[in-house]
Tab-separated table of C-alpha atoms in Angstrom:
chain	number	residue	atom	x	y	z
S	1381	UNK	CA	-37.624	-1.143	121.501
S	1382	UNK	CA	-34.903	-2.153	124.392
S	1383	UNK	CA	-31.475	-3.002	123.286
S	1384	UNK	CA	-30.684	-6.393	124.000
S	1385	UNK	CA	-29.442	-7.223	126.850
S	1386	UNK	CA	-25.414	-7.404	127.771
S	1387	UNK	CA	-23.162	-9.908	128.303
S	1388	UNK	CA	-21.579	-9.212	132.297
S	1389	UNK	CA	-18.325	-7.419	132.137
S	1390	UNK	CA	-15.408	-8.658	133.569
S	1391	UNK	CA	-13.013	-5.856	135.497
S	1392	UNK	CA	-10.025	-6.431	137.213
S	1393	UNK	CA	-9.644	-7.436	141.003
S	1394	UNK	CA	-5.901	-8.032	141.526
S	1395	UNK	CA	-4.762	-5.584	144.019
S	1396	UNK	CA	-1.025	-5.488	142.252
S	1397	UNK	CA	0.213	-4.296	139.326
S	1398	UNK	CA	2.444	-6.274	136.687
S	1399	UNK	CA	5.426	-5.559	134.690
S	1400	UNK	CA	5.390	-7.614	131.866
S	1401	UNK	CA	8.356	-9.955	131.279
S	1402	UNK	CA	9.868	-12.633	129.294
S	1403	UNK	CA	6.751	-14.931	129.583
S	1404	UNK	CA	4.722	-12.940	127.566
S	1405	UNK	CA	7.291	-13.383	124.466
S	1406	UNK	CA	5.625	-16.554	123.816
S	1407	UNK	CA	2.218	-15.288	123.736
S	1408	UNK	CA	3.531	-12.896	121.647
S	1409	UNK	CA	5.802	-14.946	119.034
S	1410	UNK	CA	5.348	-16.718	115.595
S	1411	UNK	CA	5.099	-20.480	116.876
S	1412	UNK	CA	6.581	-21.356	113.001
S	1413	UNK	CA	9.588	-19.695	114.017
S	1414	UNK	CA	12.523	-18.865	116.314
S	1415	UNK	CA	12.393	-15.429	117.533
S	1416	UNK	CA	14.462	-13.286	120.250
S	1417	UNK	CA	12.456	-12.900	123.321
S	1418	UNK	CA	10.793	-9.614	123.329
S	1419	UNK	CA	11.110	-8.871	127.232
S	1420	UNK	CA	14.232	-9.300	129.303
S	1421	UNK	CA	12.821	-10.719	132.269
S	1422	UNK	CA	10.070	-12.765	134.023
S	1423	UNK	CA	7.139	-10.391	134.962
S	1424	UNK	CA	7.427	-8.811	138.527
S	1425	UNK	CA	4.763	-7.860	140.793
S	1426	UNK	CA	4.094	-4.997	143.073
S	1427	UNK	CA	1.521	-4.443	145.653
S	1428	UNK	CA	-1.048	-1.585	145.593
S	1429	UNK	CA	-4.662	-0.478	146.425
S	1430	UNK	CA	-7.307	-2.540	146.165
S	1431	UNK	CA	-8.320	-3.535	142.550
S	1432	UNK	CA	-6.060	-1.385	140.573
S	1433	UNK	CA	-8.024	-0.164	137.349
S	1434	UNK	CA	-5.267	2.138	135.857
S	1435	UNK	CA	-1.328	2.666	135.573
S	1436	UNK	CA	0.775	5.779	134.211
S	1437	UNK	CA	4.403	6.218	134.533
S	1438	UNK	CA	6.765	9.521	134.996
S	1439	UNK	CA	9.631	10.463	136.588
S	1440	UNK	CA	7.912	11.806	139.700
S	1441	UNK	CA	10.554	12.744	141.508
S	1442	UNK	CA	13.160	13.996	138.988
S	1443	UNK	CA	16.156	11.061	140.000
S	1444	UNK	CA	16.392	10.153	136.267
S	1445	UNK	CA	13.880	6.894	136.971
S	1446	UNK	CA	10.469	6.454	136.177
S	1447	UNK	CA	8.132	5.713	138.786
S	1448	UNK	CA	4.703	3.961	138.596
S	1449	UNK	CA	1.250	5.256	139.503
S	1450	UNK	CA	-1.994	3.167	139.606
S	1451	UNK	CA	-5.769	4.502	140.257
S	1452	UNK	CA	-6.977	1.886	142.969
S	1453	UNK	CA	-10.993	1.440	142.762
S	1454	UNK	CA	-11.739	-0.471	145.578
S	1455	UNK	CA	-9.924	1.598	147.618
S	1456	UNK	CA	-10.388	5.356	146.445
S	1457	UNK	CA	-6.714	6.073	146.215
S	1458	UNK	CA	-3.438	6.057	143.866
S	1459	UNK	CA	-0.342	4.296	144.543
S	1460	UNK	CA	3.079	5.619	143.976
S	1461	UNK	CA	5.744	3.345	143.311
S	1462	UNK	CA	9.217	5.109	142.881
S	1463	UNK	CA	11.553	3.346	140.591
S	1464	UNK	CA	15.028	2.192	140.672
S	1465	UNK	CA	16.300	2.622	137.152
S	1466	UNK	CA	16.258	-1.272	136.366
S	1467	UNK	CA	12.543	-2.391	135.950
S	1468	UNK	CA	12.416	-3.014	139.954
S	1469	UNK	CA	10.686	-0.428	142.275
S	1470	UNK	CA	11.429	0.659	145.764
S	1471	UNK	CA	8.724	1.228	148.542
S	1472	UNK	CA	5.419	3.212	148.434
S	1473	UNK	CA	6.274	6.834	148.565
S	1474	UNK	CA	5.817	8.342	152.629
S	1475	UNK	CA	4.318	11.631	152.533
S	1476	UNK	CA	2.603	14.185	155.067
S	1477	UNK	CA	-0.654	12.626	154.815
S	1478	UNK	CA	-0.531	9.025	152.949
S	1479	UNK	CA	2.095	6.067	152.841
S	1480	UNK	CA	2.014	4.565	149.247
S	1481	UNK	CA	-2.084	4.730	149.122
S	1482	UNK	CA	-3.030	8.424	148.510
S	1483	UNK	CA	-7.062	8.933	148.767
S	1484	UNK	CA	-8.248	10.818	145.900
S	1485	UNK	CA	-12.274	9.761	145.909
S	1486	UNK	CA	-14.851	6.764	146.137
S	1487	UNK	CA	-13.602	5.041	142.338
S	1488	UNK	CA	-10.927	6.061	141.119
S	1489	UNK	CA	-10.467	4.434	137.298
S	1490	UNK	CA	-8.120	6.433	135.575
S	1491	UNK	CA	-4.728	7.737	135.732
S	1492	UNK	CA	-2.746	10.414	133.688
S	1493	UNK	CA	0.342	11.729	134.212
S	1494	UNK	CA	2.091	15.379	132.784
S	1495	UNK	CA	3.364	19.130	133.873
S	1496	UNK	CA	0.000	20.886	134.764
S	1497	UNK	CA	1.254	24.277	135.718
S	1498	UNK	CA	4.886	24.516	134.002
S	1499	UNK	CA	6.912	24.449	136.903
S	1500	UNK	CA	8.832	21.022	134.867
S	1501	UNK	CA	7.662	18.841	137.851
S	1502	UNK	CA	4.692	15.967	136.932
S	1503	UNK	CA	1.711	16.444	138.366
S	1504	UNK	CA	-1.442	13.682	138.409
S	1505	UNK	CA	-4.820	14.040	137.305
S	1506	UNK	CA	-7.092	10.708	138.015
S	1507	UNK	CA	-11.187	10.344	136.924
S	1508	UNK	CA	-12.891	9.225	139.764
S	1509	UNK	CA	-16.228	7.551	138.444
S	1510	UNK	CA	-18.646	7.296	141.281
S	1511	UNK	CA	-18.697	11.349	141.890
S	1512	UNK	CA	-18.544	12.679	137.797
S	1513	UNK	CA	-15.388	14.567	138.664
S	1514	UNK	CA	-11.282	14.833	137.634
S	1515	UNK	CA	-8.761	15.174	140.629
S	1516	UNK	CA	-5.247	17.566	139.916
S	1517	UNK	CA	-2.805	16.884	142.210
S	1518	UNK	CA	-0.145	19.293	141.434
S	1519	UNK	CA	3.549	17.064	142.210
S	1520	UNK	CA	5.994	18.267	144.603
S	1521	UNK	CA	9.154	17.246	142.905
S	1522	UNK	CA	9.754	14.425	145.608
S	1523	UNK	CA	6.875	11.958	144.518
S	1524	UNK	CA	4.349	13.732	146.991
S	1525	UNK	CA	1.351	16.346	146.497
S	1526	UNK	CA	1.299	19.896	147.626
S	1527	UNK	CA	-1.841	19.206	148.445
S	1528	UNK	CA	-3.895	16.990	150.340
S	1529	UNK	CA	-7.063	18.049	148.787
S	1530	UNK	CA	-5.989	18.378	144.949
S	1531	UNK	CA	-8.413	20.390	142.845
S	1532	UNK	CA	-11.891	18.726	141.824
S	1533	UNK	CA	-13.707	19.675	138.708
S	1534	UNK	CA	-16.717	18.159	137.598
S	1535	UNK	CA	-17.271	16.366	134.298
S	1536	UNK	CA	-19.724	14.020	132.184
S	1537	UNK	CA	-21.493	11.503	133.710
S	1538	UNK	CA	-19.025	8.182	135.051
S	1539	UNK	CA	-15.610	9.374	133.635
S	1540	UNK	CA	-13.828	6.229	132.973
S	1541	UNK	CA	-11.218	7.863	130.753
S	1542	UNK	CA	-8.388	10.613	131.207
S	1543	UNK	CA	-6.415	11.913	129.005
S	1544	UNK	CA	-3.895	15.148	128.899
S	1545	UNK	CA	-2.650	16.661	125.265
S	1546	UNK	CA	-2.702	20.174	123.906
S	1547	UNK	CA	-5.945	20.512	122.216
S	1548	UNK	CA	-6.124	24.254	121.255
S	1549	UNK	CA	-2.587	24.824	120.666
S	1550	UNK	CA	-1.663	27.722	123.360
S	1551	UNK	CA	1.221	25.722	125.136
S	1552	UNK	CA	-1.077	24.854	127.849
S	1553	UNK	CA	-2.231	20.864	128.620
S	1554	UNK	CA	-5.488	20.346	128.524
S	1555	UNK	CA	-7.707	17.526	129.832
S	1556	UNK	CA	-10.109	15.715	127.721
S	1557	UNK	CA	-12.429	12.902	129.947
S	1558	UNK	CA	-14.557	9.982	128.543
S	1559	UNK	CA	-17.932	9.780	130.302
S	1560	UNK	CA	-19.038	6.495	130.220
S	1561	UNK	CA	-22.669	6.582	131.185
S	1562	UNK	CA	-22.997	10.425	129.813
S	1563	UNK	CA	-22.131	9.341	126.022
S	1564	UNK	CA	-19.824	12.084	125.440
S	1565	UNK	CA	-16.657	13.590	126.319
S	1566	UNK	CA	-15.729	16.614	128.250
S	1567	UNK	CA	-12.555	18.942	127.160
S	1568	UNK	CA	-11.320	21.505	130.053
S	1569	UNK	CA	-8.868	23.932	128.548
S	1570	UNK	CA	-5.752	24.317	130.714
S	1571	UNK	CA	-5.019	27.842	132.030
S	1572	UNK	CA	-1.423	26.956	132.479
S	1573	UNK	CA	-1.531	26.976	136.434
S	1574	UNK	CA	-2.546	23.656	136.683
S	1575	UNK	CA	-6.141	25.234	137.029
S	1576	UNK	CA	-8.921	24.607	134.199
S	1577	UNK	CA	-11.828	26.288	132.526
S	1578	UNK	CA	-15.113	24.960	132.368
S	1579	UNK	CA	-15.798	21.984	130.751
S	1580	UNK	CA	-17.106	21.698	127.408
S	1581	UNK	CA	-19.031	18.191	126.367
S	1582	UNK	CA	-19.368	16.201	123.036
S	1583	UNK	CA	-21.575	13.721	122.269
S	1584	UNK	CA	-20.089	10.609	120.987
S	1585	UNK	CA	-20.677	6.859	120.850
S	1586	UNK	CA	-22.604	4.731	123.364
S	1587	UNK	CA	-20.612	4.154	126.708
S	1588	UNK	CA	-17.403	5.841	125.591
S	1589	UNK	CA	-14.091	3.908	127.532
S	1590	UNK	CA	-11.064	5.037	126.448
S	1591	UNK	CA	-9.299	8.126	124.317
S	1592	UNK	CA	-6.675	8.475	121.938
S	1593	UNK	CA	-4.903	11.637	120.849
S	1594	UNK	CA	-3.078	12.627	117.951
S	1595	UNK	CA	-2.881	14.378	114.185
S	1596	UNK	CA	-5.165	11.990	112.410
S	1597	UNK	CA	-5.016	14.049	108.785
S	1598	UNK	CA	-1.537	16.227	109.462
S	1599	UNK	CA	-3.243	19.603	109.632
S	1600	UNK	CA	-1.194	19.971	112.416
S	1601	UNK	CA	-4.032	19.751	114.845
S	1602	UNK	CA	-4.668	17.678	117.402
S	1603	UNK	CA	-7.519	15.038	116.531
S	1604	UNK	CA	-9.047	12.275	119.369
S	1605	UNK	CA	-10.320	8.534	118.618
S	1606	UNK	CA	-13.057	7.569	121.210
S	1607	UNK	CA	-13.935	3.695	122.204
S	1608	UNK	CA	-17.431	3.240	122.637
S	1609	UNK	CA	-18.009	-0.161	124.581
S	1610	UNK	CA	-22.250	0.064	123.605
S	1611	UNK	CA	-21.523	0.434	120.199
S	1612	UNK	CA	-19.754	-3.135	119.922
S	1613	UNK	CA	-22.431	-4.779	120.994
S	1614	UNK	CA	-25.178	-6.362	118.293
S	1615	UNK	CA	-28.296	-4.025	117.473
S	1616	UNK	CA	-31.734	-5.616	119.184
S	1617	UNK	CA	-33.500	-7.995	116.265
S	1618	UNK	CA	-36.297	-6.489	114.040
S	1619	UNK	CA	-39.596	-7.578	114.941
């Protein structure tokens, strides 16, 4: 029997990206009593790509600051903000072939940020869900790309998730990738380079969003929780 039908989902359409500030505190805050404000500062606002679906933050440039990265869907590209040390950012990085908005595919969702191929610089990996594939971009130490191409590898079907941890233990990051429409997610061993093996795919919940990683039961191994959107939603009626 069909599945009953879904309510419309909502996504995001700003083309900025907040950082959260004092106003939240009293969303946040026991209205029975007084509490310190949990944010120094009003909210600021930044401009990026067209509806930015993603953020990640790293010192991208090695100044001591972390900068800001967001995966921009509307516009197939990733926006580097470099930071100033005191919440605020400067300008959109200028590089050889992008100001600010970098092009990295047709829907770019999801952003991760970590050291790919050991050289102690961060690199980017985003999930662009329109062609089933990850994007490396492999960081130049100055908040650029070596490359203008990065290095595509295909995954499930619709990644909307990325994630980098250790998963085998060898030193090397790997990539793990939840594909929405493909119910599963696919794990790509790191060879240390900043280059993968193939994927491997598990089946998991319906329409699988987001990932988690960590030692769930301390063996010392790494373990992954997996959001499945379809699975929230209320099983058809019994006829």
């Amino acid at each position: 029997m069909p599945r009953a039908a879904r309510p419309p989902r909502r996504r995001p359409n700003a083309a900025h990206v907040l950082i959260a500030g004092a106003l939240l505190a009293g969303f946040l805050a026991s209205p029975c009593a007084a509490a310190e404000p949990l944010f120094a500062a009003d909210y600021l606002s930044f401009d990026t790509g067209g509806r930015p679906f993603s953020v990640a933050v790293a010192d991208l440039n090695r100044d001591g600051f972390l900068d800001v990265v967001t995966a921009n869907q509307a516009t197939g590209s990733i926006t580097v903000l470099m930071g100033q040390g005191n919440g605020n950012v400067g300008t959109t990085i200028d590089c050889p072939f992008c100001t600010g908005n970098f092009r990295v595919g047709n829907s770019p969702v999801s952003v991760a940020i970590g050291d790919l191929d050991g050289d102690q610089i961060p690199d980017v990996v985003v999930a662009d869900l329109s062609t089933d594939s990850v994007l490396v971009l492999i960081g130049a130490g100055d908040g650029s790309f070596k490359s203008r191409r990065g290095i595509h590898m295909g995954v499930g079907s619709s990644p909307f998730f990325v994630a980098i941890a250790d998963l085998d233990g060898d030193g090397h990051p790997d990539l793990v990738v939840a594909n929405e429409r493909g119910n599963s997610i696919s794990v790509l061993l790191g060879v240390g380079d900043g280059t993968f093996k193939p994927r491997t795919d598990f089946p998991v919940g319906l329409d699988p969003v987001a990932i988690a990683v960590g030692d769930l039961n301390g063996d010392g191994k790494l373990d992954l929780g997996v959001a499945d959107l379809g699975d929230n939603y209320p099983p058809p009626p019994r006829e």
